[in-house]
XYZ file of C-alpha atoms in Angstrom:
645
model
C 11.299 -23.486 -5.430
C 11.719 -23.975 -9.244
C 8.255 -24.697 -10.159
C 7.420 -24.332 -13.881
C 4.579 -22.035 -14.411
C 3.718 -23.458 -17.803
C 3.195 -27.059 -16.530
C -0.232 -28.507 -17.275
C -0.014 -30.872 -14.414
C -1.474 -28.298 -11.884
C 1.869 -28.365 -9.831
C 2.555 -24.817 -9.833
C -0.875 -23.664 -9.309
C -1.357 -26.466 -6.713
C 1.771 -25.414 -4.777
C 0.482 -21.743 -4.991
C -2.805 -22.793 -3.507
C -0.882 -24.933 -0.600
C 1.401 -22.104 0.408
C -0.979 -19.364 0.205
C -3.515 -21.420 2.417
C -0.875 -22.302 5.212
C 0.831 -20.142 7.702
C 4.595 -20.274 8.311
C 3.673 -22.022 11.763
C 1.604 -24.376 10.134
C 4.208 -25.315 7.763
C 6.900 -25.894 10.290
C 4.492 -27.927 12.093
C 3.855 -30.304 9.003
C 7.517 -30.438 8.573
C 8.232 -31.449 12.008
C 5.755 -34.233 11.662
C 7.452 -35.498 8.522
C 10.857 -35.448 10.321
C 9.556 -37.486 13.114
C 8.521 -40.154 10.589
C 11.968 -40.330 9.110
C 12.222 -37.637 6.283
C 14.763 -35.156 6.191
C 13.753 -31.297 5.618
C 15.151 -31.389 2.025
C 13.129 -34.776 1.133
C 9.864 -32.984 2.376
C 10.302 -30.185 -0.052
C 11.566 -32.763 -2.745
C 8.138 -34.478 -2.223
C 6.106 -31.311 -2.116
C 7.622 -30.548 -5.600
C 6.251 -33.849 -6.817
C 2.833 -33.684 -5.090
C 2.017 -30.167 -3.493
C -0.935 -31.626 -1.603
C 1.679 -33.382 0.581
C 2.058 -30.535 2.528
C -1.626 -30.137 3.145
C -2.161 -33.580 4.722
C -2.664 -33.394 8.436
C -0.713 -35.357 11.001
C -3.655 -37.715 11.283
C -3.837 -38.492 7.490
C -0.025 -39.401 7.402
C -0.205 -41.358 10.616
C -3.238 -43.385 9.187
C -1.249 -44.084 5.997
C 1.864 -45.278 8.227
C -0.440 -47.583 10.024
C -1.836 -49.042 6.721
C 1.570 -49.742 5.325
C 2.923 -51.182 8.543
C 0.073 -53.495 9.062
C 0.878 -54.778 5.470
C 4.206 -55.726 6.506
C 6.259 -52.754 5.215
C 8.983 -51.471 7.358
C 9.082 -47.794 8.376
C 12.224 -46.999 6.291
C 10.298 -48.767 3.262
C 7.329 -46.357 3.871
C 9.556 -43.588 3.855
C 11.013 -44.830 0.444
C 7.564 -45.387 -1.034
C 6.489 -41.760 -0.123
C 9.755 -40.283 -1.582
C 9.352 -42.124 -5.017
C 5.537 -41.774 -5.195
C 3.988 -39.356 -2.592
C 0.477 -39.755 -3.903
C 0.428 -43.007 -2.349
C -0.602 -41.019 0.830
C -3.862 -40.005 -1.025
C -4.775 -43.372 -1.575
C -7.658 -45.108 0.940
C -6.406 -47.780 3.242
C -9.009 -50.112 1.353
C -7.189 -49.405 -2.197
C -3.657 -49.883 -0.768
C -4.828 -53.164 1.002
C -6.347 -54.479 -1.836
C -3.712 -53.843 -4.326
C -0.807 -54.746 -2.034
C -2.546 -58.276 -1.261
C -3.217 -58.928 -4.790
C 0.317 -58.297 -5.921
C 1.976 -60.036 -2.769
C -0.228 -62.865 -1.998
C -2.039 -63.723 -5.389
C 1.147 -62.878 -7.877
C 4.004 -63.609 -5.372
C 5.823 -60.244 -5.848
C 7.750 -59.371 -2.579
C 7.013 -56.324 -0.659
C 10.310 -54.993 -1.865
C 9.074 -54.830 -5.526
C 6.129 -52.629 -4.550
C 8.562 -50.314 -2.665
C 11.030 -50.208 -5.832
C 7.890 -49.217 -7.782
C 5.173 -47.626 -5.724
C 3.409 -46.267 -8.824
C 1.667 -49.606 -9.185
C -0.491 -48.521 -6.179
C -2.168 -45.968 -8.321
C -2.912 -48.270 -11.268
C -6.345 -49.365 -11.877
C -7.129 -52.900 -10.847
C -9.798 -53.726 -13.329
C -8.029 -51.872 -16.239
C -4.463 -52.908 -15.936
C -3.408 -54.907 -12.920
C -5.741 -58.073 -13.381
C -5.897 -58.438 -16.936
C -2.160 -58.390 -17.250
C -1.354 -60.458 -14.358
C -3.886 -62.906 -15.849
C -1.917 -63.136 -18.888
C 1.351 -63.676 -16.957
C -0.282 -66.367 -14.995
C -1.255 -68.049 -18.270
C 2.166 -67.810 -19.697
C 3.764 -69.343 -16.543
C 1.352 -72.158 -16.478
C 2.436 -73.131 -20.040
C 6.353 -72.703 -19.249
C 6.331 -69.732 -21.775
C 8.267 -67.540 -19.600
C 11.871 -67.677 -18.436
C 12.572 -69.138 -15.019
C 12.994 -65.700 -13.653
C 9.569 -64.239 -12.866
C 9.080 -60.863 -14.619
C 9.496 -57.732 -12.450
C 6.711 -55.691 -11.306
C 7.648 -52.858 -13.251
C 8.181 -55.006 -16.443
C 4.830 -56.048 -16.302
C 2.809 -53.098 -14.843
C 4.666 -49.923 -15.707
C 4.688 -50.194 -19.641
C 1.943 -48.964 -22.194
C -0.769 -51.193 -23.001
C 0.905 -51.615 -26.749
C 4.070 -52.459 -25.083
C 2.652 -55.091 -22.795
C 0.843 -56.560 -25.747
C 3.813 -56.891 -27.919
C 6.012 -58.188 -25.094
C 3.701 -60.816 -23.818
C 0.913 -61.388 -26.134
C 1.519 -60.682 -29.882
C 4.931 -62.190 -29.872
C 2.951 -65.602 -30.028
C 0.572 -64.462 -33.105
C 2.123 -67.354 -34.993
C 0.646 -69.914 -32.596
C -3.201 -69.482 -32.696
C -3.862 -71.703 -29.931
C -1.399 -69.830 -27.525
C -2.641 -66.358 -28.861
C -6.241 -67.408 -28.344
C -5.700 -68.772 -24.806
C -3.582 -65.634 -23.615
C -6.786 -63.676 -24.680
C -9.086 -65.913 -22.746
C -6.992 -65.481 -19.800
C -8.180 -62.034 -19.760
C -11.878 -62.514 -21.211
C -13.445 -59.420 -19.606
C -11.122 -57.159 -21.429
C -10.341 -58.854 -24.586
C -12.462 -61.664 -25.678
C -15.976 -60.098 -25.177
C -15.065 -57.295 -27.676
C -13.286 -59.767 -30.164
C -15.906 -62.526 -30.091
C -18.628 -59.890 -30.131
C -16.994 -58.420 -33.256
C -16.016 -61.280 -35.245
C -17.337 -64.554 -33.517
C -14.627 -66.886 -31.977
C -14.488 -69.180 -34.769
C -14.171 -66.641 -37.512
C -11.340 -64.805 -35.454
C -9.224 -67.782 -34.946
C -9.676 -68.778 -38.545
C -9.026 -65.502 -40.382
C -5.702 -66.260 -41.522
C -5.927 -63.241 -44.159
C -5.930 -60.928 -41.010
C -2.413 -59.262 -41.094
C -0.548 -59.066 -37.765
C -0.562 -55.343 -37.702
C -4.294 -55.195 -38.060
C -4.798 -58.097 -35.473
C -2.601 -55.974 -32.921
C -4.623 -52.979 -33.476
C -7.856 -54.886 -32.962
C -6.511 -56.501 -29.507
C -5.075 -53.309 -28.345
C -8.368 -51.474 -29.025
C -10.090 -54.221 -27.030
C -7.626 -54.387 -24.486
C -8.126 -50.748 -23.617
C -11.740 -50.818 -23.641
C -13.105 -52.806 -20.538
C -16.524 -53.363 -19.788
C -17.526 -50.165 -17.840
C -21.152 -51.441 -17.187
C -19.932 -54.559 -15.633
C -17.558 -52.643 -13.404
C -20.228 -50.106 -12.295
C -22.550 -53.069 -11.588
C -20.224 -54.763 -9.349
C -19.374 -51.575 -7.382
C -22.978 -50.713 -7.122
C -23.751 -47.372 -5.423
C -20.140 -47.118 -4.177
C -18.808 -46.417 -7.689
C -18.772 -42.706 -8.350
C -17.594 -40.450 -11.191
C -14.890 -39.398 -8.612
C -13.600 -42.790 -8.010
C -13.322 -43.301 -11.681
C -11.315 -40.033 -12.277
C -9.136 -40.785 -9.384
C -8.159 -44.403 -10.779
C -8.332 -44.074 -14.398
C -6.887 -40.447 -14.948
C -4.876 -39.944 -11.656
C -7.028 -36.788 -10.766
C -6.821 -35.514 -7.097
C -9.640 -36.265 -5.010
C -10.580 -32.667 -4.717
C -10.543 -32.053 -8.567
C -12.412 -35.416 -9.288
C -15.045 -34.289 -6.713
C -15.424 -31.198 -8.319
C -15.831 -32.548 -11.838
C -18.308 -35.567 -10.542
C -20.863 -32.580 -9.784
C -21.155 -31.877 -13.443
C -21.555 -35.407 -14.813
C -23.359 -38.692 -13.682
C -23.028 -42.236 -14.738
C -26.494 -43.283 -13.750
C -27.846 -43.901 -17.131
C -27.369 -47.170 -18.640
C -25.042 -47.515 -21.559
C -22.653 -44.994 -20.636
C -19.068 -46.136 -21.357
C -16.375 -43.523 -20.233
C -13.691 -46.075 -20.903
C -14.604 -46.154 -24.640
C -14.107 -42.218 -24.681
C -10.670 -42.429 -23.037
C -9.693 -45.302 -25.482
C -10.625 -43.289 -28.250
C -8.627 -40.280 -27.449
C -5.666 -42.678 -26.806
C -5.907 -44.196 -30.246
C -5.823 -40.741 -31.784
C -2.478 -40.049 -30.133
C -3.559 -37.901 -27.381
C -1.250 -38.043 -24.198
C -2.413 -38.738 -20.746
C -1.745 -35.403 -19.778
C -3.878 -33.897 -22.786
C -6.720 -36.422 -22.105
C -6.797 -35.146 -18.381
C -7.166 -31.483 -19.712
C -9.690 -32.401 -21.829
C -11.820 -34.199 -19.277
C -11.014 -31.469 -16.815
C -12.399 -28.585 -19.237
C -14.960 -30.559 -20.725
C -16.304 -33.544 -18.594
C -19.499 -34.265 -20.478
C -17.608 -35.917 -23.191
C -17.539 -39.039 -20.754
C -21.126 -39.298 -21.471
C -20.911 -39.704 -25.124
C -21.260 -42.605 -27.306
C -17.719 -43.048 -28.332
C -18.434 -44.763 -31.420
C -21.253 -42.800 -32.655
C -20.914 -39.223 -31.271
C -17.240 -38.577 -30.807
C -15.414 -40.820 -33.298
C -16.880 -39.158 -36.341
C -15.755 -35.950 -35.127
C -12.217 -36.744 -34.335
C -12.004 -38.749 -37.720
C -13.012 -35.696 -39.539
C -10.869 -33.067 -37.771
C -7.651 -35.636 -37.880
C -8.232 -36.002 -41.525
C -8.445 -32.248 -42.349
C -5.968 -30.946 -44.825
C -2.727 -29.852 -43.311
C -3.489 -31.217 -39.711
C -0.733 -32.941 -38.385
C -1.276 -35.497 -35.320
C 0.634 -33.333 -32.992
C -1.108 -30.138 -34.194
C -4.388 -31.819 -34.124
C -4.075 -33.151 -30.388
C -2.751 -29.782 -29.319
C -5.855 -28.039 -30.759
C -8.406 -30.267 -29.307
C -7.001 -30.520 -25.905
C -6.400 -26.630 -25.828
C -10.130 -26.044 -26.786
C -11.923 -29.336 -25.978
C -15.572 -27.640 -26.226
C -14.764 -27.695 -30.061
C -16.101 -31.193 -29.943
C -19.378 -30.076 -28.739
C -20.156 -28.353 -32.085
C -22.169 -30.174 -34.792
C -21.700 -30.606 -38.396
C -18.706 -30.993 -40.595
C -18.796 -27.438 -41.763
C -19.113 -25.937 -38.377
C -16.241 -28.266 -36.942
C -14.082 -27.058 -39.678
C -14.565 -23.302 -39.293
C -14.063 -23.501 -35.620
C -11.052 -25.844 -35.841
C -9.254 -23.182 -38.222
C -10.094 -20.308 -35.973
C -8.649 -21.952 -33.228
C -5.709 -23.262 -34.973
C -5.058 -19.504 -36.197
C -5.358 -18.135 -32.665
C -3.024 -20.854 -31.310
C -0.333 -20.937 -34.151
C -1.155 -17.715 -36.165
C -1.259 -19.947 -39.155
C -2.640 -18.898 -42.345
C -6.344 -18.730 -42.444
C -8.131 -21.282 -44.663
C -10.886 -20.151 -46.775
C -14.463 -21.603 -46.471
C -17.389 -21.078 -49.066
C -19.737 -20.679 -46.247
C -18.439 -17.493 -45.021
C -17.037 -14.137 -46.531
C -13.366 -14.058 -46.432
C -13.533 -10.417 -45.066
C -15.310 -11.400 -42.244
C -12.856 -14.283 -41.654
C -10.088 -11.842 -41.768
C -11.792 -9.514 -39.319
C -12.323 -12.163 -36.762
C -8.877 -13.396 -37.042
C -7.247 -9.917 -36.664
C -9.512 -8.863 -33.696
C -9.041 -12.303 -31.766
C -5.260 -11.932 -32.487
C -5.372 -8.336 -31.130
C -7.240 -9.671 -27.981
C -4.929 -12.484 -27.572
C -1.917 -9.940 -27.625
C -3.710 -8.151 -24.880
C -3.726 -11.189 -22.588
C -7.308 -12.352 -23.066
C -7.265 -16.064 -22.152
C -7.627 -18.612 -24.672
C -11.012 -19.803 -23.503
C -12.552 -16.506 -23.473
C -11.403 -16.349 -27.184
C -12.846 -19.443 -28.246
C -16.271 -18.284 -26.680
C -16.025 -15.180 -28.761
C -15.479 -17.207 -31.915
C -18.300 -19.754 -31.349
C -21.009 -17.669 -29.853
C -23.872 -16.427 -32.129
C -23.435 -13.014 -31.182
C -19.984 -11.681 -32.452
C -18.333 -8.757 -31.184
C -15.250 -9.559 -33.055
C -16.910 -9.379 -36.280
C -16.526 -5.671 -37.553
C -13.602 -3.516 -37.791
C -14.013 0.151 -36.723
C -16.897 -0.815 -34.483
C -14.413 -3.451 -32.723
C -11.631 -1.024 -32.488
C -13.865 1.596 -30.944
C -15.361 -0.715 -28.455
C -11.901 -2.189 -27.422
C -10.473 1.396 -26.930
C -13.529 2.200 -24.523
C -13.044 -0.994 -22.444
C -9.429 -0.519 -22.160
C -9.766 3.085 -21.111
C -12.177 2.021 -18.440
C -9.316 0.042 -16.662
C -10.821 -3.518 -17.335
C -8.189 -6.275 -16.858
C -7.792 -8.393 -20.159
C -7.113 -11.582 -18.373
C -10.478 -11.500 -16.464
C -13.893 -12.733 -17.732
C -15.109 -8.999 -16.978
C -13.089 -7.621 -19.945
C -15.000 -9.801 -22.366
C -18.284 -8.895 -20.826
C -17.596 -5.262 -20.902
C -16.746 -5.729 -24.733
C -20.000 -7.573 -25.470
C -21.936 -4.653 -23.745
C -20.061 -1.718 -25.286
C -20.131 -3.231 -28.704
C -23.914 -3.736 -28.481
C -24.674 -0.240 -27.222
C -24.492 2.990 -29.100
C -23.098 5.963 -27.451
C -26.566 7.639 -27.392
C -28.059 4.632 -25.775
C -25.362 4.628 -23.098
C -26.098 8.289 -22.366
C -29.827 7.499 -21.983
C -29.108 4.486 -19.532
C -26.737 6.727 -17.312
C -29.354 9.257 -17.269
C -31.880 6.795 -15.892
C -29.467 6.181 -12.971
C -28.496 9.808 -12.180
C -32.388 10.689 -11.818
C -32.461 7.783 -9.182
C -29.787 9.506 -7.228
C -26.660 7.880 -8.612
C -23.614 9.979 -9.832
C -21.958 9.297 -13.095
C -19.095 7.956 -11.380
C -21.268 5.370 -9.524
C -22.699 4.273 -12.833
C -19.223 3.642 -14.150
C -17.999 2.136 -10.857
C -21.002 -0.305 -11.062
C -20.245 -1.099 -14.752
C -16.639 -2.011 -13.800
C -17.854 -4.379 -10.907
C -20.740 -5.823 -13.284
C -20.546 -4.767 -16.802
C -24.231 -6.040 -17.345
C -25.458 -3.244 -15.225
C -25.800 -1.194 -18.464
C -27.826 -3.784 -20.215
C -30.981 -3.285 -18.463
C -33.797 -0.875 -19.768
C -34.607 2.290 -17.912
C -37.907 0.474 -16.832
C -36.523 -2.390 -15.381
C -33.845 -0.315 -13.295
C -36.561 1.871 -12.095
C -38.935 -0.933 -11.097
C -36.233 -2.711 -9.344
C -35.323 0.510 -7.357
C -38.776 1.046 -6.109
C -39.470 -2.530 -5.316
C -36.364 -2.651 -2.994
C -37.690 0.523 -1.444
C -40.663 -1.719 -0.420
C -38.204 -3.769 1.559
C -38.145 -0.734 4.014
C -34.946 0.662 2.633
C -34.413 4.674 2.062
C -33.578 5.943 -1.377
C -29.966 6.692 -0.351
C -29.747 2.856 1.220
C -31.024 1.329 -2.278
C -28.451 3.596 -3.927
C -25.814 2.076 -1.729
C -26.877 -1.389 -1.844
C -26.943 -1.298 -5.855
C -23.683 0.374 -5.929
C -22.106 -2.545 -3.810
C -24.088 -5.300 -5.367
C -25.189 -4.171 -9.078
C -26.020 -7.947 -9.653
C -29.280 -7.250 -7.711
C -30.510 -5.644 -10.857
C -31.369 -8.992 -12.197
C -33.488 -10.009 -9.496
C -37.141 -9.885 -10.377
C -39.648 -8.021 -8.571
C -41.669 -11.093 -7.997
C -38.516 -12.724 -6.095
C -38.001 -9.620 -4.032
C -41.780 -9.569 -3.117
C -41.691 -13.272 -2.347
C -38.650 -12.915 -0.056
C -40.124 -10.172 1.940
C -43.368 -12.420 2.216
C -41.045 -15.286 3.427
C -39.224 -13.358 6.108
C -42.347 -11.618 7.587
C -43.960 -14.958 7.543
C -41.164 -16.334 9.853
C -41.643 -13.546 12.494
C -39.107 -10.975 11.357
C -40.413 -7.557 11.345
C -40.124 -5.196 8.181
C -37.481 -3.345 10.023
C -35.538 -6.363 10.768
C -35.723 -7.555 7.155
C -34.608 -4.072 6.019
C -31.548 -4.260 8.502
C -30.634 -8.062 6.979
C -30.750 -6.629 3.499
C -28.354 -3.782 4.418
C -26.038 -6.111 6.272
C -26.149 -9.172 3.654
C -28.113 -8.105 0.476
C -27.643 -11.770 -0.788
C -30.520 -12.780 1.485
C -33.140 -11.584 -1.217
C -31.745 -14.377 -3.408
C -32.265 -17.338 -1.209
C -35.046 -19.684 -1.841
C -38.060 -19.562 0.648
C -37.330 -23.362 1.577
C -33.681 -22.576 2.484
C -34.583 -19.479 4.644
C -37.419 -21.504 6.368
C -35.251 -24.446 6.928
C -32.419 -22.672 8.659
C -34.246 -20.057 10.657
C -36.308 -23.005 12.077
C -33.274 -24.779 12.786
C -31.559 -21.974 14.649
C -34.538 -20.457 16.431
C -36.582 -23.511 17.235
C -33.986 -26.154 17.818
C -31.110 -23.988 19.094
C -33.097 -21.434 20.899
C -31.056 -18.680 19.170
C -33.478 -15.511 19.132
C -34.607 -13.808 15.768
C -32.649 -10.946 16.641
C -29.394 -13.074 16.860
C -30.107 -13.954 13.016
C -30.747 -10.352 12.183
C -27.342 -9.487 13.739
C -25.662 -12.000 11.464
C -27.697 -12.737 8.394
C -24.636 -14.482 6.544
C -25.918 -17.726 8.473
C -28.307 -18.241 5.380
C -25.316 -18.891 3.367
C -23.731 -21.633 5.475
C -24.078 -25.225 4.653
C -26.463 -27.238 6.959
C -24.801 -30.411 6.632
C -21.079 -29.336 6.605
C -21.223 -26.315 9.040
C -24.475 -25.654 11.071
C -25.349 -29.127 12.155
C -21.901 -30.562 13.266
C -20.994 -27.430 15.183
C -24.386 -27.063 16.904
C -24.087 -30.665 17.777
C -20.904 -29.913 19.513
C -22.559 -26.944 21.382
C -25.395 -29.011 22.598
C -23.114 -31.813 23.700
C -21.114 -29.161 25.772
C -24.100 -27.585 27.191
C -25.397 -30.964 28.302
C -22.245 -31.501 30.207
C -22.553 -27.999 31.849
C -19.289 -26.950 30.221
C -20.541 -23.713 28.610
C -22.539 -21.957 31.607
C -26.041 -21.010 31.502
C -25.883 -18.745 28.186
C -25.768 -20.102 24.795
C -22.735 -18.831 22.884
C -23.628 -15.990 20.189
C -24.615 -17.183 16.586
C -21.480 -15.335 15.299
C -19.129 -16.968 17.770
C -20.275 -20.449 16.719
C -20.958 -20.314 12.898
C -19.096 -17.393 11.632
C -15.438 -18.594 12.295
C -13.410 -20.975 10.424
C -13.282 -24.859 11.290
C -9.844 -24.423 12.912
C -10.887 -21.428 15.163
C -14.204 -23.386 15.963
C -12.289 -26.379 17.108
C -9.710 -24.473 19.009
C -12.547 -22.488 20.835
C -14.852 -25.468 21.521
C -13.180 -28.792 21.366
C -9.342 -28.742 21.617
C -9.281 -26.397 24.604
C -10.100 -29.078 27.073
C -7.425 -31.057 28.954
C -9.586 -34.211 29.046
C -8.463 -36.271 25.841
C -11.419 -38.468 26.126
C -13.756 -35.425 25.964
C -11.729 -34.043 22.975
C -12.196 -37.238 21.310
C -15.676 -37.653 21.976
C -16.464 -33.814 20.617
C -14.343 -34.487 17.469
C -16.426 -37.626 16.920
C -19.339 -35.585 16.911
C -18.048 -32.845 14.792
C -16.944 -35.086 11.959
C -19.982 -37.436 11.728
C -21.925 -37.025 8.783
C -25.343 -35.614 9.533
C -28.064 -36.097 7.339
C -31.036 -34.262 9.198
C -31.704 -33.105 12.902
C -29.396 -33.013 15.884
C -27.785 -35.648 18.128
C -30.045 -36.190 20.963
């Protein structure tokens, strides 16, 4: 289809995810839905290239979006045109579309056709872009300072902040009164910062301030809205996810993923100031998105005290052009997590050399020979295909398997000969382990395994699955082996378990003993516990609280037997809220209506299948559309605890 694999917008990977996840039959059904709405097949694929998620939207998602736009006065043809021009509109909530459309049409008097011609406006932030700019336009109109023709929607909202200020605000810098009033019209975003810095009187009277300096000041203030105010207004409804979607255009799925890593609960956090700081140093929106995706904790920093000094130092380093500087930082943003000018300088040079293969700068704090070894070794790894992020971790970690020369070459040769893929994280893990262990130590560790019943081939197969399997002492391996036998497993069963799941070597003897106690306390026999471990070894790793909660739910509330859980122990890995409770609510509803017969379906039949299969098996099979709607409502309802009575 012509997707560029090198793009940083995730379109290539997004398209790959979408096409891998959908069958040909499903794709044809989605295209058919779009054709019914007025799209041609060619238009469907054109939209898909712009926004791959488009193909993943259900008929209900699209129908809801159509309903929202039609209710706002758009025609069906205009809706099609909006989606063709900016398909991301389909991903916006009805509330956002309504709020922004009503603001633009009812408050600003732009016609609906203006929105159709530039639907990207629906993706702009109300607080950061639409409201402050429109306040300025209103102020200019009230003073008769705009031409008779009202500015176009695109002219006002689609340009950069700097261009908007030049076009509508800074052109009046020879008239202090007009300039001050224009800034007053957007007080939340401009005057609070300016007055707080200079004082209103001093700002208006400071004639010595050059126009360019004033413009920089206003631009800086304009792009730094009060985050705390916004957060207070939105209250509990304001989330990291919402912020990332509105401020950086992230997809809901990516924004939700990142929101699990950071929280805006603490007072004083101002992520807008972080984004503004990056923009002031010349980072593009794409680079900023990449930085926040890779290192979201930067949003929690104090821009002025924590981040600005680092950016200022790196930008001022000898030989660092702006384009080179932004490329290096956006490629490896975790560079900004390092402290001290010397440390920043060393890592910056390393990354620059890896990216551009430039000449290495010498630093008095490190021996030149050691620098040369690191760069040479990292370059060798890069040529093998080791990802950039893995290379950076090798450079910045305290333990350095890339420091030596002969030792590094020997270790690298061994790892390559074992067949590790350089593009995976296991390659670097294996390099760490092999570099750390002498040949004699490796032989001793292999001997421990063979005495326990493993073959030499088994040991190296385990090493390929999980390189850290060779790091444990002989005592630890033996203790874990004996403890697993206490679960009721035979020697050969323990060997089979560890061959398949070598990661279990890191589970402590205390945790295994606790797991045994938990299961036996719930009524499982020792033989049943051993059976579950053989079928699903991960059971050992679940907390006592999780095991107890899910077992009691399945056995006491749903009346499945303990034997049913033993037959499918994977249930302990399923989410209570997202899978177990909603599906069981549907089953309870069907049984109460006498639609399932007298026997409860098997645990596997209800919980092990995909949502699509479950709905086809228990919900959509019914001819009564009212019943289907009722069951779907039960299935999709958000459950906190318990069952629908």
